[in-house]
Amino acid sequence: MMSTEQEQLWGPDEEQALLDSIDHWVEKSVAPIAQEYDLEDKYPHHLVEEMKDLGLFGATISSEYGGLGLPARIYAKIVIKVSAVWMAPTGIFNSHLIMAAAIERCGTEEQKRKYLPRMATGELRGSLGLTEPNAGTDLQAIRSVAKREGDHYVINGAKTWITNSMYGDMVLLLVKTDPEAQPRHKGMTMFIAEKGEGFIVAKKMKKSGYRAIDTCELVFQDYKVPADCLLGGVEGQGFLHAVGGLELGRINVAARGCGIAEGALRLSVRYAQERMTFGKPIAEHQAIQLKLGEMASKVEASKLLIESAANAYDKGLRCDMEAGMAKYFATETGAYCAQEGMRIFGGYSYSVEYDIERFYRDAMLMCIGEGTNEMQRIIIAKQLVARNKI
C-alpha cells in the first residue's frame, strides 16, 4: 500500500522528471545495443551499472530502506518505456524487486535491515526461485526439500527458469520443510539463499527470445542456509509468501507485454509510412489502416487495465482479478501487435536487421510467464463470481 509519504514524494512533477530520465537512458544506452546483445545472447553488464545509478534496483523498495519507494503505477510506466525498446533488461530488475517486496512484506525486521538497503543500491541482486522441472503453475508440486540441522537448514533439489541466477547474488528459494504436510502448501517455506557451497548454477538456458538475460537451471546439493534466513522466521508460510507477491509480478509482466505492443506499434507506424506499394505508402492502404487502428486501441486499453490494477495495489486493495485482467489482456496484446507488425513489415520481418523480429520472439513469453494466460482467465472468472454472489 502506498503511504502518504510516497504520495508526497512522487507528485506529478517528480514523476515526470523520473520518466524523462528513463526516456533519455533508453534512447542513449538501451536502444543502440538491443539488436547486437539480443542476437549474440550477451549479458549487458554495463546496463546493470547504469541501472544502479538510476535507482532501478530500489524502485519499489521503501525510502526507509534506501529505495525510491515508487508506487506500482509509476513503476509500471517505467517498465512499459523500457520494454517498448527492449523487453529483456526489465527482467534484471523485475525478479530482484519481487524478492525485495517479499522481504519487505514478510521478512523479520532484522532481515529487512540486513538485505533491503544493499538490494536498493544493487550491491546485492536477487531473484525468485519458485519453478522446478515438474512444478510451474502448480507450485505445491515442488520437490526441493530443506531439513533443519541445528542452527541451519540443509537444502537439496533443483530449480529451473530462474532469472538473475548466474550474475545475481542470491535467490528467494521456495522449498518444502515438511513434504508430508496436508494440505501440501502448509509444508512450504521460503529462504533467503545467498550463493555459497552447494549452490550450483548448472547451466544458462538457450531461449528463442528474452535473450541476453541469465535464465538458468540451479541445483542445490547439501546446501546449508542459516536458520535466520528463513523468511519471516516461521516455517510453513512459503506458499502464502509466494502467492502474496504475484499481483506486483503480474502488473510488471502486463507492463512488459504492453511495452512490447507499443514498441511494435511504433515500428509499424513508421514503416507503413516509408514502405511504398502501388505508388503510395502502405499506410494509405485500408488493410494496413485496419491493423494499425486495432493495434493502437489495444495498446491504450492495456494501459488503462494496468493503471487500474496498479492503483488498487497501491491502495492495498485485493487486486488478483485486476492484475489478472491486466496481465492477460496486455500480454495477449503484445503478442497480437508483434504478429501484426510482422505482417505489416512483410518479408523484411524475417530479417534480424529489423527490430520487429525480436519483438515477435519476445512477446510469447509474456503470455506464459508469471502464470499462464489460461490460468489468468480462471482467476478472473472465480473472482468475478466470488464478488457477485447471488
mmCIF file of C-alpha atoms in Angstrom:
data_model
loop_
_atom_site.group_PDB
_atom_site.id
_atom_site.type_symbol
_atom_site.label_atom_id
_atom_site.label_comp_id
_atom_site.label_asym_id
_atom_site.label_seq_id
_atom_site.Cartn_x
_atom_site.Cartn_y
_atom_site.Cartn_z
ATOM 1 C CA MET A 1 0.000 0.000 0.000
ATOM 2 C CA MET A 2 1.336 3.449 -0.932
ATOM 3 C CA SER A 3 1.916 5.682 2.078
ATOM 4 C CA THR A 4 1.136 9.402 2.346
ATOM 5 C CA GLU A 5 4.893 9.975 2.256
ATOM 6 C CA GLN A 6 5.102 8.191 -1.117
ATOM 7 C CA GLU A 7 2.230 10.282 -2.491
ATOM 8 C CA GLN A 8 4.036 13.476 -1.465
ATOM 9 C CA LEU A 9 7.407 12.221 -2.735
ATOM 10 C CA TRP A 10 6.104 11.260 -6.174
ATOM 11 C CA GLY A 11 3.890 14.112 -7.276
ATOM 12 C CA PRO A 12 3.298 14.915 -10.978
ATOM 13 C CA ASP A 13 6.499 16.965 -11.371
ATOM 14 C CA GLU A 14 8.721 14.369 -9.702
ATOM 15 C CA GLU A 15 7.083 11.568 -11.679
ATOM 16 C CA GLN A 16 7.620 13.366 -14.983
ATOM 17 C CA ALA A 17 11.258 14.131 -14.178
ATOM 18 C CA LEU A 18 11.884 10.461 -13.421
ATOM 19 C CA LEU A 19 10.129 9.256 -16.572
ATOM 20 C CA ASP A 20 12.088 11.775 -18.651
ATOM 21 C CA SER A 21 15.342 10.398 -17.249
ATOM 22 C CA ILE A 22 14.211 6.863 -18.161
ATOM 23 C CA ASP A 23 13.392 8.023 -21.705
ATOM 24 C CA HIS A 24 16.847 9.558 -22.019
ATOM 25 C CA TRP A 25 18.544 6.413 -20.711
ATOM 26 C CA VAL A 26 16.573 4.120 -23.007
ATOM 27 C CA GLU A 27 17.424 6.249 -26.038
ATOM 28 C CA LYS A 28 21.102 6.682 -25.120
ATOM 29 C CA SER A 29 22.001 3.272 -23.679
ATOM 30 C CA VAL A 30 19.365 0.635 -24.369
ATOM 31 C CA ALA A 31 18.275 1.182 -27.968
ATOM 32 C CA PRO A 32 21.792 1.227 -29.509
ATOM 33 C CA ILE A 33 22.738 -2.212 -28.145
ATOM 34 C CA ALA A 34 19.444 -4.118 -28.196
ATOM 35 C CA GLN A 35 19.883 -5.803 -31.553
ATOM 36 C CA GLU A 36 23.535 -6.797 -31.042
ATOM 37 C CA TYR A 37 23.168 -8.087 -27.492
ATOM 38 C CA ASP A 38 19.987 -9.997 -28.289
ATOM 39 C CA LEU A 39 21.424 -11.770 -31.316
ATOM 40 C CA GLU A 40 24.671 -12.632 -29.529
ATOM 41 C CA ASP A 41 22.848 -13.582 -26.306
ATOM 42 C CA LYS A 42 25.301 -11.329 -24.479
ATOM 43 C CA TYR A 43 24.660 -10.099 -20.926
ATOM 44 C CA PRO A 44 24.543 -6.265 -20.674
ATOM 45 C CA HIS A 45 26.836 -5.753 -17.685
ATOM 46 C CA HIS A 46 27.218 -2.026 -18.324
ATOM 47 C CA LEU A 47 23.436 -1.558 -18.338
ATOM 48 C CA VAL A 48 23.346 -3.086 -14.861
ATOM 49 C CA GLU A 49 25.758 -0.428 -13.619
ATOM 50 C CA GLU A 50 23.625 2.297 -15.171
ATOM 51 C CA MET A 51 20.503 0.782 -13.603
ATOM 52 C CA LYS A 52 22.213 1.114 -10.229
ATOM 53 C CA ASP A 53 22.843 4.811 -10.883
ATOM 54 C CA LEU A 54 19.198 5.322 -11.903
ATOM 55 C CA GLY A 55 17.994 3.639 -8.720
ATOM 56 C CA LEU A 56 16.078 0.948 -10.590
ATOM 57 C CA PHE A 57 17.180 -1.813 -8.218
ATOM 58 C CA GLY A 58 15.478 0.096 -5.430
ATOM 59 C CA ALA A 59 12.498 1.282 -7.479
ATOM 60 C CA THR A 60 9.738 -0.177 -5.297
ATOM 61 C CA ILE A 61 11.754 -0.564 -2.075
ATOM 62 C CA SER A 62 10.629 1.908 0.593
ATOM 63 C CA SER A 63 12.722 5.021 1.159
ATOM 64 C CA GLU A 64 13.104 3.833 4.763
ATOM 65 C CA TYR A 65 15.444 1.160 3.413
ATOM 66 C CA GLY A 66 17.143 3.331 0.817
ATOM 67 C CA GLY A 67 14.862 2.738 -2.172
ATOM 68 C CA LEU A 68 12.898 5.127 -4.368
ATOM 69 C CA GLY A 69 9.597 3.965 -2.889
ATOM 70 C CA LEU A 70 7.797 4.134 -6.223
ATOM 71 C CA PRO A 71 4.098 3.291 -6.344
ATOM 72 C CA ALA A 72 3.209 0.488 -8.742
ATOM 73 C CA ARG A 73 1.541 2.898 -11.173
ATOM 74 C CA ILE A 74 4.851 4.735 -11.810
ATOM 75 C CA TYR A 75 6.900 1.556 -11.781
ATOM 76 C CA ALA A 76 4.637 0.093 -14.478
ATOM 77 C CA LYS A 77 5.186 3.166 -16.667
ATOM 78 C CA ILE A 78 8.960 2.677 -16.399
ATOM 79 C CA VAL A 79 8.646 -0.957 -17.427
ATOM 80 C CA ILE A 80 6.486 -0.012 -20.430
ATOM 81 C CA LYS A 81 9.034 2.577 -21.566
ATOM 82 C CA VAL A 82 11.973 0.162 -21.405
ATOM 83 C CA SER A 83 10.052 -2.762 -22.923
ATOM 84 C CA ALA A 84 8.901 -0.613 -25.844
ATOM 85 C CA VAL A 85 12.542 -0.647 -26.975
ATOM 86 C CA TRP A 86 13.916 -3.894 -25.498
ATOM 87 C CA MET A 87 11.944 -6.011 -23.060
ATOM 88 C CA ALA A 88 14.746 -8.243 -21.791
ATOM 89 C CA PRO A 89 16.553 -5.769 -19.461
ATOM 90 C CA THR A 90 13.389 -5.301 -17.399
ATOM 91 C CA GLY A 91 13.858 -8.865 -16.196
ATOM 92 C CA ILE A 92 17.093 -7.880 -14.486
ATOM 93 C CA PHE A 93 15.364 -5.598 -12.011
ATOM 94 C CA ASN A 94 11.901 -7.198 -12.001
ATOM 95 C CA SER A 95 12.825 -10.522 -10.348
ATOM 96 C CA HIS A 96 15.069 -8.620 -7.970
ATOM 97 C CA LEU A 97 12.239 -6.296 -6.907
ATOM 98 C CA ILE A 98 9.774 -9.140 -6.381
ATOM 99 C CA MET A 99 12.287 -10.707 -3.978
ATOM 100 C CA ALA A 100 12.763 -7.346 -2.244
ATOM 101 C CA ALA A 101 8.992 -6.856 -1.962
ATOM 102 C CA ALA A 102 8.638 -10.278 -0.320
ATOM 103 C CA ILE A 103 11.342 -9.447 2.223
ATOM 104 C CA GLU A 104 9.788 -6.062 2.971
ATOM 105 C CA ARG A 105 6.297 -7.532 3.233
ATOM 106 C CA CYS A 106 7.035 -10.793 5.076
ATOM 107 C CA GLY A 107 10.568 -10.654 6.468
ATOM 108 C CA THR A 108 11.682 -10.034 10.016
ATOM 109 C CA GLU A 109 12.949 -6.564 10.855
ATOM 110 C CA GLU A 110 16.460 -7.992 11.060
ATOM 111 C CA GLN A 111 16.122 -9.425 7.544
ATOM 112 C CA LYS A 112 14.835 -6.125 6.192
ATOM 113 C CA ARG A 113 17.716 -4.169 7.713
ATOM 114 C CA LYS A 114 20.273 -6.686 6.537
ATOM 115 C CA TYR A 115 19.197 -7.044 2.914
ATOM 116 C CA LEU A 116 16.992 -4.219 1.657
ATOM 117 C CA PRO A 117 19.491 -1.314 1.782
ATOM 118 C CA ARG A 118 22.052 -3.357 -0.167
ATOM 119 C CA MET A 119 19.386 -4.518 -2.606
ATOM 120 C CA ALA A 120 18.242 -0.934 -3.152
ATOM 121 C CA THR A 121 21.701 0.081 -4.376
ATOM 122 C CA GLY A 122 22.153 -3.038 -6.484
ATOM 123 C CA GLU A 123 25.097 -4.184 -4.350
ATOM 124 C CA LEU A 124 23.067 -7.361 -3.807
ATOM 125 C CA ARG A 125 20.945 -8.537 -6.727
ATOM 126 C CA GLY A 126 18.286 -11.131 -6.144
ATOM 127 C CA SER A 127 15.962 -13.466 -7.967
ATOM 128 C CA LEU A 128 12.929 -15.641 -7.386
ATOM 129 C CA GLY A 129 13.399 -19.401 -7.097
ATOM 130 C CA LEU A 130 9.971 -20.975 -7.491
ATOM 131 C CA THR A 131 9.791 -23.054 -10.682
ATOM 132 C CA GLU A 132 11.090 -26.612 -10.865
ATOM 133 C CA PRO A 133 11.285 -29.064 -13.784
ATOM 134 C CA ASN A 134 7.980 -30.628 -12.683
ATOM 135 C CA ALA A 135 6.357 -27.627 -10.988
ATOM 136 C CA GLY A 136 5.458 -24.331 -12.637
ATOM 137 C CA THR A 137 1.927 -23.048 -12.205
ATOM 138 C CA ASP A 138 1.331 -25.843 -9.661
ATOM 139 C CA LEU A 139 3.804 -24.607 -7.040
ATOM 140 C CA GLN A 140 2.609 -27.125 -4.493
ATOM 141 C CA ALA A 141 4.221 -29.857 -6.610
ATOM 142 C CA ILE A 142 7.783 -28.689 -5.865
ATOM 143 C CA ARG A 143 10.223 -31.363 -4.659
ATOM 144 C CA SER A 144 13.126 -29.330 -3.247
ATOM 145 C CA VAL A 145 13.490 -30.094 0.459
ATOM 146 C CA ALA A 146 15.076 -28.313 3.437
ATOM 147 C CA LYS A 147 15.903 -30.214 6.648
ATOM 148 C CA ARG A 148 16.725 -28.497 9.918
ATOM 149 C CA GLU A 149 20.132 -29.381 11.401
ATOM 150 C CA GLY A 150 20.957 -27.283 14.438
ATOM 151 C CA ASP A 151 21.253 -23.614 13.550
ATOM 152 C CA HIS A 152 20.954 -24.143 9.806
ATOM 153 C CA TYR A 153 18.943 -25.966 7.140
ATOM 154 C CA VAL A 154 20.314 -28.352 4.512
ATOM 155 C CA ILE A 155 18.655 -27.962 1.110
ATOM 156 C CA ASN A 156 18.600 -30.439 -1.768
ATOM 157 C CA GLY A 157 16.722 -30.010 -5.015
ATOM 158 C CA ALA A 158 16.643 -28.183 -8.351
ATOM 159 C CA LYS A 159 15.093 -25.060 -9.829
ATOM 160 C CA THR A 160 14.688 -24.001 -13.438
ATOM 161 C CA TRP A 161 13.904 -20.853 -15.457
ATOM 162 C CA ILE A 162 15.461 -18.679 -12.753
ATOM 163 C CA THR A 163 16.254 -15.158 -13.993
ATOM 164 C CA ASN A 164 19.234 -13.292 -12.469
ATOM 165 C CA SER A 165 20.718 -16.536 -11.187
ATOM 166 C CA MET A 166 24.062 -16.500 -12.967
ATOM 167 C CA TYR A 167 25.109 -12.910 -12.302
ATOM 168 C CA GLY A 168 22.910 -12.262 -9.267
ATOM 169 C CA ASP A 169 23.939 -12.851 -5.661
ATOM 170 C CA MET A 170 21.008 -14.640 -4.054
ATOM 171 C CA VAL A 171 17.619 -16.211 -4.610
ATOM 172 C CA LEU A 172 14.367 -16.287 -2.662
ATOM 173 C CA LEU A 173 14.032 -20.047 -2.560
ATOM 174 C CA LEU A 174 10.759 -21.950 -2.163
ATOM 175 C CA VAL A 175 11.238 -25.435 -0.671
ATOM 176 C CA LYS A 176 9.386 -27.998 1.422
ATOM 177 C CA THR A 177 10.260 -28.226 5.100
ATOM 178 C CA ASP A 178 7.507 -30.798 5.635
ATOM 179 C CA PRO A 179 6.987 -32.913 2.485
ATOM 180 C CA GLU A 180 4.224 -34.924 4.182
ATOM 181 C CA ALA A 181 2.077 -31.941 5.175
ATOM 182 C CA GLN A 182 -1.584 -31.882 4.166
ATOM 183 C CA PRO A 183 -2.737 -29.734 2.555
ATOM 184 C CA ARG A 184 0.572 -29.540 0.691
ATOM 185 C CA HIS A 185 1.017 -25.760 0.926
ATOM 186 C CA LYS A 186 1.374 -25.945 4.718
ATOM 187 C CA GLY A 187 4.719 -27.701 4.340
ATOM 188 C CA MET A 188 6.306 -24.999 2.153
ATOM 189 C CA THR A 189 8.853 -22.436 3.312
ATOM 190 C CA MET A 190 10.929 -19.666 1.735
ATOM 191 C CA PHE A 191 14.602 -18.942 2.390
ATOM 192 C CA ILE A 192 16.844 -16.022 1.523
ATOM 193 C CA ALA A 193 19.583 -18.090 -0.110
ATOM 194 C CA GLU A 194 22.916 -16.411 -0.855
ATOM 195 C CA LYS A 195 25.372 -18.115 -3.160
ATOM 196 C CA GLY A 196 27.798 -20.483 -1.487
ATOM 197 C CA GLU A 197 28.971 -24.080 -1.333
ATOM 198 C CA GLY A 198 26.289 -26.426 -2.661
ATOM 199 C CA PHE A 199 24.510 -23.612 -4.577
ATOM 200 C CA ILE A 200 25.248 -24.640 -8.169
ATOM 201 C CA VAL A 201 24.381 -22.686 -11.307
ATOM 202 C CA ALA A 202 24.074 -25.722 -13.569
ATOM 203 C CA LYS A 203 23.639 -24.031 -16.956
ATOM 204 C CA LYS A 204 22.313 -20.999 -18.755
ATOM 205 C CA MET A 205 19.256 -21.864 -20.812
ATOM 206 C CA LYS A 206 19.128 -21.193 -24.548
ATOM 207 C CA LYS A 207 15.950 -19.337 -25.463
ATOM 208 C CA SER A 208 14.252 -18.272 -28.691
ATOM 209 C CA GLY A 209 13.541 -14.865 -27.154
ATOM 210 C CA TYR A 210 14.256 -12.942 -23.962
ATOM 211 C CA ARG A 211 17.924 -13.389 -24.732
ATOM 212 C CA ALA A 212 20.938 -11.751 -23.105
ATOM 213 C CA ILE A 213 19.368 -12.358 -19.694
ATOM 214 C CA ASP A 214 20.794 -15.022 -17.378
ATOM 215 C CA THR A 215 17.963 -17.535 -17.115
ATOM 216 C CA CYS A 216 19.458 -20.658 -15.566
ATOM 217 C CA GLU A 217 18.933 -24.051 -14.015
ATOM 218 C CA LEU A 218 20.024 -24.296 -10.371
ATOM 219 C CA VAL A 219 20.975 -27.374 -8.367
ATOM 220 C CA PHE A 220 21.237 -27.472 -4.568
ATOM 221 C CA GLN A 221 23.411 -30.239 -3.147
ATOM 222 C CA ASP A 222 23.598 -30.283 0.641
ATOM 223 C CA TYR A 223 23.434 -26.501 0.507
ATOM 224 C CA LYS A 224 23.466 -25.023 4.008
ATOM 225 C CA VAL A 225 21.499 -21.879 4.800
ATOM 226 C CA PRO A 226 21.391 -20.272 8.274
ATOM 227 C CA ALA A 227 18.102 -20.644 10.139
ATOM 228 C CA ASP A 228 17.816 -16.850 10.440
ATOM 229 C CA CYS A 229 17.470 -16.715 6.636
ATOM 230 C CA LEU A 230 14.048 -18.377 6.852
ATOM 231 C CA LEU A 231 11.757 -15.652 5.503
ATOM 232 C CA GLY A 232 9.645 -14.302 8.349
ATOM 233 C CA GLY A 233 11.217 -16.739 10.798
ATOM 234 C CA VAL A 234 8.331 -19.241 10.713
ATOM 235 C CA GLU A 235 8.121 -22.489 8.728
ATOM 236 C CA GLY A 236 5.099 -23.342 6.599
ATOM 237 C CA GLN A 237 4.372 -19.843 5.282
ATOM 238 C CA GLY A 238 6.254 -20.139 1.980
ATOM 239 C CA PHE A 239 3.291 -20.697 -0.302
ATOM 240 C CA LEU A 240 1.494 -17.662 1.118
ATOM 241 C CA HIS A 241 4.668 -15.586 0.764
ATOM 242 C CA ALA A 242 4.984 -16.681 -2.875
ATOM 243 C CA VAL A 243 1.417 -16.038 -3.993
ATOM 244 C CA GLY A 244 1.302 -12.807 -1.986
ATOM 245 C CA GLY A 245 3.750 -11.248 -4.424
ATOM 246 C CA LEU A 246 2.051 -12.381 -7.601
ATOM 247 C CA GLU A 247 -0.019 -9.225 -8.058
ATOM 248 C CA LEU A 248 3.031 -6.970 -8.399
ATOM 249 C CA GLY A 249 4.704 -9.550 -10.625
ATOM 250 C CA ARG A 250 1.673 -9.748 -12.882
ATOM 251 C CA ILE A 251 1.387 -5.978 -13.099
ATOM 252 C CA ASN A 252 5.038 -5.957 -14.154
ATOM 253 C CA VAL A 253 4.538 -8.639 -16.809
ATOM 254 C CA ALA A 254 1.447 -6.801 -18.045
ATOM 255 C CA ALA A 255 3.589 -3.684 -18.412
ATOM 256 C CA ARG A 256 6.208 -5.654 -20.316
ATOM 257 C CA GLY A 257 3.550 -7.008 -22.677
ATOM 258 C CA CYS A 258 2.156 -3.517 -23.143
ATOM 259 C CA GLY A 259 5.643 -2.178 -23.840
ATOM 260 C CA ILE A 260 6.207 -4.827 -26.499
ATOM 261 C CA ALA A 261 2.855 -3.893 -28.050
ATOM 262 C CA GLU A 262 3.647 -0.182 -28.030
ATOM 263 C CA GLY A 263 7.101 -0.752 -29.471
ATOM 264 C CA ALA A 264 5.704 -2.958 -32.254
ATOM 265 C CA LEU A 265 3.087 -0.302 -32.994
ATOM 266 C CA ARG A 266 5.707 2.461 -33.236
ATOM 267 C CA LEU A 267 7.837 0.408 -35.607
ATOM 268 C CA SER A 268 4.794 -0.429 -37.710
ATOM 269 C CA VAL A 269 3.526 3.146 -37.970
ATOM 270 C CA ARG A 270 6.926 4.332 -39.111
ATOM 271 C CA TYR A 271 7.484 1.530 -41.594
ATOM 272 C CA ALA A 272 3.967 1.893 -43.012
ATOM 273 C CA GLN A 273 4.800 5.476 -43.974
ATOM 274 C CA GLU A 274 8.175 4.542 -45.506
ATOM 275 C CA ARG A 275 7.217 1.432 -47.465
ATOM 276 C CA MET A 276 5.703 2.127 -50.886
ATOM 277 C CA THR A 277 3.475 -0.209 -52.882
ATOM 278 C CA PHE A 278 1.339 0.553 -55.918
ATOM 279 C CA GLY A 279 2.614 4.115 -55.940
ATOM 280 C CA LYS A 280 1.804 5.112 -52.358
ATOM 281 C CA PRO A 281 2.837 4.418 -48.729
ATOM 282 C CA ILE A 282 1.232 1.257 -47.393
ATOM 283 C CA ALA A 283 -0.177 3.401 -44.557
ATOM 284 C CA GLU A 284 -2.677 4.642 -47.133
ATOM 285 C CA HIS A 285 -3.947 1.133 -47.846
ATOM 286 C CA GLN A 286 -7.094 0.287 -45.932
ATOM 287 C CA ALA A 287 -5.844 -3.205 -44.982
ATOM 288 C CA ILE A 288 -2.877 -1.658 -43.136
ATOM 289 C CA GLN A 289 -5.025 1.055 -41.568
ATOM 290 C CA LEU A 290 -7.305 -1.598 -40.086
ATOM 291 C CA LYS A 291 -4.308 -3.276 -38.470
ATOM 292 C CA LEU A 292 -2.870 -0.039 -37.071
ATOM 293 C CA GLY A 293 -6.235 1.060 -35.701
ATOM 294 C CA GLU A 294 -6.752 -2.248 -33.887
ATOM 295 C CA MET A 295 -3.190 -2.264 -32.525
ATOM 296 C CA ALA A 296 -3.416 1.302 -31.204
ATOM 297 C CA SER A 297 -6.752 0.660 -29.487
ATOM 298 C CA LYS A 298 -5.460 -2.476 -27.761
ATOM 299 C CA VAL A 299 -2.338 -0.665 -26.537
ATOM 300 C CA GLU A 300 -4.378 2.111 -24.927
ATOM 301 C CA ALA A 301 -6.817 -0.383 -23.386
ATOM 302 C CA SER A 302 -3.862 -2.297 -21.937
ATOM 303 C CA LYS A 303 -2.524 0.849 -20.285
ATOM 304 C CA LEU A 304 -5.876 1.501 -18.638
ATOM 305 C CA LEU A 305 -6.103 -2.052 -17.265
ATOM 306 C CA ILE A 306 -2.558 -1.800 -15.918
ATOM 307 C CA GLU A 307 -3.327 1.549 -14.308
ATOM 308 C CA SER A 308 -6.460 0.111 -12.693
ATOM 309 C CA ALA A 309 -4.550 -2.849 -11.234
ATOM 310 C CA ALA A 310 -1.647 -0.679 -10.091
ATOM 311 C CA ASN A 311 -3.928 1.829 -8.370
ATOM 312 C CA ALA A 312 -5.686 -0.978 -6.496
ATOM 313 C CA TYR A 313 -2.316 -2.446 -5.497
ATOM 314 C CA ASP A 314 -1.070 0.946 -4.280
ATOM 315 C CA LYS A 315 -4.184 1.363 -2.131
ATOM 316 C CA GLY A 316 -3.614 -2.025 -0.523
ATOM 317 C CA LEU A 317 -6.792 -3.472 -2.013
ATOM 318 C CA ARG A 318 -7.212 -7.044 -3.160
ATOM 319 C CA CYS A 319 -6.350 -6.955 -6.851
ATOM 320 C CA ASP A 320 -5.794 -10.519 -8.061
ATOM 321 C CA MET A 321 -8.662 -10.113 -10.550
ATOM 322 C CA GLU A 322 -7.463 -6.696 -11.732
ATOM 323 C CA ALA A 323 -3.837 -7.861 -12.022
ATOM 324 C CA GLY A 324 -5.022 -10.992 -13.839
ATOM 325 C CA MET A 325 -7.063 -8.946 -16.301
ATOM 326 C CA ALA A 326 -4.128 -6.612 -16.959
ATOM 327 C CA LYS A 327 -1.674 -9.480 -17.359
ATOM 328 C CA TYR A 328 -3.948 -11.469 -19.648
ATOM 329 C CA PHE A 329 -5.056 -8.625 -21.907
ATOM 330 C CA ALA A 330 -1.779 -6.688 -22.120
ATOM 331 C CA THR A 331 0.385 -9.717 -22.851
ATOM 332 C CA GLU A 332 -2.021 -11.020 -25.470
ATOM 333 C CA THR A 333 -1.912 -7.523 -26.925
ATOM 334 C CA GLY A 334 1.869 -7.721 -27.009
ATOM 335 C CA ALA A 335 1.717 -10.981 -28.963
ATOM 336 C CA TYR A 336 -1.019 -9.619 -31.244
ATOM 337 C CA CYS A 337 0.789 -6.373 -32.073
ATOM 338 C CA ALA A 338 4.093 -8.144 -32.643
ATOM 339 C CA GLN A 339 2.426 -10.558 -35.059
ATOM 340 C CA GLU A 340 0.542 -7.805 -36.862
ATOM 341 C CA GLY A 341 3.793 -5.871 -37.061
ATOM 342 C CA MET A 342 5.396 -8.879 -38.760
ATOM 343 C CA ARG A 343 2.580 -8.852 -41.336
ATOM 344 C CA ILE A 344 2.977 -5.124 -41.940
ATOM 345 C CA PHE A 345 6.732 -5.497 -42.456
ATOM 346 C CA GLY A 346 6.096 -8.415 -44.807
ATOM 347 C CA GLY A 347 9.145 -10.403 -45.901
ATOM 348 C CA TYR A 348 11.532 -7.990 -44.179
ATOM 349 C CA SER A 349 10.084 -9.031 -40.816
ATOM 350 C CA TYR A 350 12.077 -12.257 -41.016
ATOM 351 C CA SER A 351 15.349 -10.366 -41.260
ATOM 352 C CA VAL A 352 17.243 -9.926 -37.982
ATOM 353 C CA GLU A 353 18.155 -6.452 -39.221
ATOM 354 C CA TYR A 354 14.641 -5.338 -38.267
ATOM 355 C CA ASP A 355 13.680 -4.967 -34.600
ATOM 356 C CA ILE A 356 10.140 -6.256 -35.174
ATOM 357 C CA GLU A 357 11.591 -9.775 -35.447
ATOM 358 C CA ARG A 358 12.922 -9.516 -31.875
ATOM 359 C CA PHE A 359 9.608 -8.149 -30.575
ATOM 360 C CA TYR A 360 7.870 -11.165 -32.098
ATOM 361 C CA ARG A 361 10.255 -13.608 -30.376
ATOM 362 C CA ASP A 362 9.985 -11.846 -27.011
ATOM 363 C CA ALA A 363 6.215 -11.445 -26.956
ATOM 364 C CA MET A 364 5.044 -15.010 -26.445
ATOM 365 C CA LEU A 365 6.972 -15.471 -23.190
ATOM 366 C CA MET A 366 4.806 -12.817 -21.562
ATOM 367 C CA CYS A 367 1.680 -14.895 -22.260
ATOM 368 C CA ILE A 368 3.252 -17.864 -20.469
ATOM 369 C CA GLY A 369 5.324 -16.389 -17.640
ATOM 370 C CA GLU A 370 4.039 -15.287 -14.213
ATOM 371 C CA GLY A 371 1.068 -17.619 -14.541
ATOM 372 C CA THR A 372 -0.237 -18.671 -17.946
ATOM 373 C CA ASN A 373 -2.990 -16.641 -19.534
ATOM 374 C CA GLU A 374 -5.255 -19.664 -19.331
ATOM 375 C CA MET A 375 -4.798 -19.532 -15.556
ATOM 376 C CA GLN A 376 -5.432 -15.771 -15.534
ATOM 377 C CA ARG A 377 -8.849 -16.261 -17.101
ATOM 378 C CA ILE A 378 -9.726 -18.861 -14.481
ATOM 379 C CA ILE A 379 -8.653 -16.474 -11.699
ATOM 380 C CA ILE A 380 -10.707 -13.668 -13.251
ATOM 381 C CA ALA A 381 -13.800 -15.861 -13.509
ATOM 382 C CA LYS A 382 -13.529 -17.185 -9.951
ATOM 383 C CA GLN A 383 -13.111 -13.697 -8.529
ATOM 384 C CA LEU A 384 -15.925 -12.370 -10.663
ATOM 385 C CA VAL A 385 -18.293 -14.963 -9.227
ATOM 386 C CA ALA A 386 -16.986 -14.501 -5.685
ATOM 387 C CA ARG A 387 -17.542 -10.733 -5.850
ATOM 388 C CA ASN A 388 -21.030 -11.091 -7.321
ATOM 389 C CA LYS A 389 -22.647 -13.803 -5.218
ATOM 390 C CA ILE A 390 -26.408 -14.108 -5.552
#
